[in-house]
XYZ file of C-alpha atoms in Angstrom:
249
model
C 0.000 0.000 0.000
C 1.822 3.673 -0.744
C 1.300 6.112 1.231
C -1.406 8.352 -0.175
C -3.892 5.226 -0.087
C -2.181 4.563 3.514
C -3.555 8.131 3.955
C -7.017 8.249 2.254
C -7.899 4.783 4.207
C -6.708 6.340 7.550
C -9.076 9.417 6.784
C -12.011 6.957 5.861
C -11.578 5.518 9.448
C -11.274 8.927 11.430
C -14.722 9.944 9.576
C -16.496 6.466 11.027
C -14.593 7.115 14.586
C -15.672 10.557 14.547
C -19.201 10.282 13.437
C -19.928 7.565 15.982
C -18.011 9.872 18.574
C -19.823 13.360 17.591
C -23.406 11.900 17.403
C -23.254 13.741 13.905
C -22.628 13.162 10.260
C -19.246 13.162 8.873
C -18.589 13.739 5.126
C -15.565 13.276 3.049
C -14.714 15.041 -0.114
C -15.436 13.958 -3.602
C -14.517 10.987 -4.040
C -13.302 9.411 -7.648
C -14.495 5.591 -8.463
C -11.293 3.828 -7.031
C -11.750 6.017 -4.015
C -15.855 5.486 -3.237
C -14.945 1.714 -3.775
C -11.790 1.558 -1.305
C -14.286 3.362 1.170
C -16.883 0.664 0.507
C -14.479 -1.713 1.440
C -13.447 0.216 4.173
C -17.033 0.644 5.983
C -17.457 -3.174 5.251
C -14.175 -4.306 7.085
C -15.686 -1.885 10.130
C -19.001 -3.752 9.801
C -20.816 -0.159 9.113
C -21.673 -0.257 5.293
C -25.604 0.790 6.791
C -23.913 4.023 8.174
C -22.440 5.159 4.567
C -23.672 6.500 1.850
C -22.460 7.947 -1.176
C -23.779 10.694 -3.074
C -22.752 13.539 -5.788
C -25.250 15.865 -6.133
C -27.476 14.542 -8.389
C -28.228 10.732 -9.319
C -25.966 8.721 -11.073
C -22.629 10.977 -10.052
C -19.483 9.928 -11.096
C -18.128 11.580 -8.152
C -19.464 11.352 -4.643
C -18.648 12.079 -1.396
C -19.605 9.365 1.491
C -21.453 10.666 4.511
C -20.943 8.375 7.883
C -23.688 8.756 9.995
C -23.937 7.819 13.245
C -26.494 5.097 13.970
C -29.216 7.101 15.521
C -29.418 9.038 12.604
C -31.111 8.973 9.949
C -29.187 9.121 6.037
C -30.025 12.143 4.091
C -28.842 13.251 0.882
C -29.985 17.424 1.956
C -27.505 16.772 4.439
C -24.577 16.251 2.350
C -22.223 20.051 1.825
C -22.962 20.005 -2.123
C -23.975 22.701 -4.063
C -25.304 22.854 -7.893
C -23.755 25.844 -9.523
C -25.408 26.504 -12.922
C -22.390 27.944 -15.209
C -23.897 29.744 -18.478
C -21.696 30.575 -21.350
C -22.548 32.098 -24.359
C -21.598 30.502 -27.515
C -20.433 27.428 -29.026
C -20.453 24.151 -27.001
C -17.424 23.619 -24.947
C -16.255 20.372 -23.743
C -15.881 19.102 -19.872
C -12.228 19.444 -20.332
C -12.651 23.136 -20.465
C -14.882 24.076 -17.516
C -12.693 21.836 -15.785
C -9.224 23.457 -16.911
C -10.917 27.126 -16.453
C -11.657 25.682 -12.471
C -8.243 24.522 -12.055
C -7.248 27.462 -13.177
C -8.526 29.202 -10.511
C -6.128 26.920 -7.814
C -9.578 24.790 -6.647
C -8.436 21.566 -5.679
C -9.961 18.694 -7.711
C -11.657 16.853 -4.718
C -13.325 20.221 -3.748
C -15.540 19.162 -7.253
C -17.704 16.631 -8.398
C -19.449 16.347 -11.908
C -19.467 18.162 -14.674
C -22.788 18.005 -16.763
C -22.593 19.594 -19.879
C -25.694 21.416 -20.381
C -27.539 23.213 -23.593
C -26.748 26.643 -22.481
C -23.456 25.781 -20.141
C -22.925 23.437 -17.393
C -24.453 22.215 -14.028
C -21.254 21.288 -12.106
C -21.453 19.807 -8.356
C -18.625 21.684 -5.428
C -18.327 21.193 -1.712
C -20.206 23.997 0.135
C -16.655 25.474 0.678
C -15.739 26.825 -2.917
C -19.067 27.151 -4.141
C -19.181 31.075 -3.245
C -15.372 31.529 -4.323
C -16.314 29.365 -7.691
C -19.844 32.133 -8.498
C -17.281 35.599 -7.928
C -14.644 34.657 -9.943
C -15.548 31.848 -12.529
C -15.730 34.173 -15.265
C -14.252 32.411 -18.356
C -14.244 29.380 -20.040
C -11.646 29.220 -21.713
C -11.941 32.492 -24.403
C -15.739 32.438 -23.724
C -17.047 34.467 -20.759
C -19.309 33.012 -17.967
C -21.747 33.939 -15.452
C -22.046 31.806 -12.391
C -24.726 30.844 -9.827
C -25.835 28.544 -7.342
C -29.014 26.836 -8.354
C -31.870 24.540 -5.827
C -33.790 23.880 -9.013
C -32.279 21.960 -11.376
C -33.128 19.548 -14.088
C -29.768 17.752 -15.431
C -29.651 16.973 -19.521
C -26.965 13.887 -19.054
C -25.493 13.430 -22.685
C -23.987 10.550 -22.061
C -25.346 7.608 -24.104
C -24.826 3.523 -23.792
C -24.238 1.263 -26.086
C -25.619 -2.412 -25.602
C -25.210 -6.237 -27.296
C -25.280 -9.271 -26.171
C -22.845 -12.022 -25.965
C -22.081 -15.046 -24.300
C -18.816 -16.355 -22.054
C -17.580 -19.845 -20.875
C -17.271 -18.630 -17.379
C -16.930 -15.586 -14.892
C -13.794 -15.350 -15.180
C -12.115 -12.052 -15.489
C -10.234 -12.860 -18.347
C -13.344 -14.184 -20.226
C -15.337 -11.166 -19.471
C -12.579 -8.637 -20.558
C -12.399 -10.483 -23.650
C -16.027 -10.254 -24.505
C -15.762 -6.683 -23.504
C -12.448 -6.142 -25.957
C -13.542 -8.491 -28.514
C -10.224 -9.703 -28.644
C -8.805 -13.081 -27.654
C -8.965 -14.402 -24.130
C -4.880 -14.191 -24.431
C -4.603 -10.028 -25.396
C -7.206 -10.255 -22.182
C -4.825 -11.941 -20.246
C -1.796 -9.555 -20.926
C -4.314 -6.420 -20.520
C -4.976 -7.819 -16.551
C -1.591 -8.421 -16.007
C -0.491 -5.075 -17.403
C -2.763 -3.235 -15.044
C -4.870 -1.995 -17.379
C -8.376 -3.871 -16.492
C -10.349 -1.844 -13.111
C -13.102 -3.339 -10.937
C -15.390 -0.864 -9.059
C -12.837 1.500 -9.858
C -9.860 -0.780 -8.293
C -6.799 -2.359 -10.011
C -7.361 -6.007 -10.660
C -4.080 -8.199 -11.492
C -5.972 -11.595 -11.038
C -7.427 -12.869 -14.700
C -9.156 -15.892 -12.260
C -10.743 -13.288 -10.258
C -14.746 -13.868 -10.412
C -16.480 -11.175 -11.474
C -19.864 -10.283 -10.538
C -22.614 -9.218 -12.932
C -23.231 -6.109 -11.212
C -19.621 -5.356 -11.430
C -18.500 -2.243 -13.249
C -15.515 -2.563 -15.601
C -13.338 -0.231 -16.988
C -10.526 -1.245 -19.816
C -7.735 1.365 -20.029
C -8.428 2.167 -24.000
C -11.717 0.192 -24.387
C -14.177 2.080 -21.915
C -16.574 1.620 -19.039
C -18.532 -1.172 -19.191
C -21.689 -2.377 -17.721
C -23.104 -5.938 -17.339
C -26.455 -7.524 -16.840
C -27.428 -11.172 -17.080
C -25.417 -14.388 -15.886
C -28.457 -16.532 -15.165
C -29.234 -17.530 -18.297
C -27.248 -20.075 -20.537
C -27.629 -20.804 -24.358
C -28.020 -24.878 -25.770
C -24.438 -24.562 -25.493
C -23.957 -23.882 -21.737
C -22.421 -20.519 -22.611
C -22.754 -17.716 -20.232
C -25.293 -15.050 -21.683
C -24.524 -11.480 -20.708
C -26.267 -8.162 -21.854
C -23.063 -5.598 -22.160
C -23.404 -2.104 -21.950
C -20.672 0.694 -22.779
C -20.216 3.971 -22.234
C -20.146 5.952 -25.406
């Protein structure tokens, strides 16, 4: 383990400690995929996965930050310190890359943020309560375009992003049979991917091509995408595997 996940799991652990200790919720930042899945695992290991929960925003966030709350408390999203800023920019579409180089710009640390959603007329874009006021006085560019900032309590979100589904079917659960359905390459250039690091469960680094994946399991290939999967009850004549794949596009 290096030291910045020796650090991140230590900080996971102070938030249960103090939640329990405070009689009040604790919240971390905003959290990436490997991170909200090495908390996950973290909560788990402290038997207190009921006391967690993760949320961005919005539904279906990327990024999230995971409240601990103590047990007498009840979970609530209102509680979490997120704010929606609504950032409108005249003009021709711009890409997430630039709202989030224009933020950047500004010296916000990245785990201060959360998504991005491109939007007709700008972007919604999540922050910890913290920045949001700093973010709506001086976010006034995007890159050559100018902006106007606000925060925003009612808000509809236009995701863009689309999936892209077909079915298939696998010998086994195997990681190195999924990633090959998911590649559509040979179970060996699946193989080599694992083993080369390139292959992420729930957001974590998986070296095992053995390893038993899950149907709800999300995948990412470094250089193929994100990939969902549904199925794994159902086999064909041939007692092949039948899966319903689904990736990000």
């Amino acid at each position: 383990m290096d030291k910045e996940d020796a650090f991140f799991r230590s900080h996971i652990q102070n938030l249960i400690v103090q939640a329990n200790a405070r009689t009040a919720p604790r919240f971390s930042s905003f959290l990436d995929e490997r991170q909200a899945s090495m908390a996950e695992e973290i909560l788990r290991h402290n038997r207190c996965s009921e006391q967690g929960l993760f949320f961005g925003g919005a539904e279906d966030c990327e990024r999230v930050m995971l409240g601990v709350f103590p047990e007498e408390i009840p979970q609530d999203t209102g509680c979490f310190p997120i704010v929606a800023i609504h950032v409108r920019v005249p003009g021709p579409a711009l890409t997430h890359r630039d709202y989030l180089g224009s933020l950047m710009a500004l010296q916000i640390k990245r785990e201060t943020l959360g998504d991005i959603v491109l939007q007709g007329d700008g972007a919604i874009l999540f922050a910890a309560e913290s920045v949001a006021a700093f973010i709506c006085l001086n976010l006034e560019r995007i890159g050559r375009s100018s902006a106007r900032a606000e925060t925003v309590t009612d808000f509809r979100l236009e995701r863009s992003g689309r999936w892209e589904e077909r079915v298939g079917t696998v010998s086994s659960m195997r990681l190195d049979c999924i990633a090959a359905l998911l590649m559509n390459k040979s179970r060996g250039m699946a193989a080599e991917a694992i083993e080369a690091g390139l292959v992420r469960i729930n957001g974590l680094e998986c070296l095992s091509v053995s390893r038993q994946v899950d149907p709800e399991d999300r995948i990412t290939i470094r250089g193929y995408g994100r990939f969902l999967l549904d199925g794994g009850e159902k086999r064909t004549k041939k007692d092949r595997i039948l899966l319903t794949v689904r990736k990000q596009v």
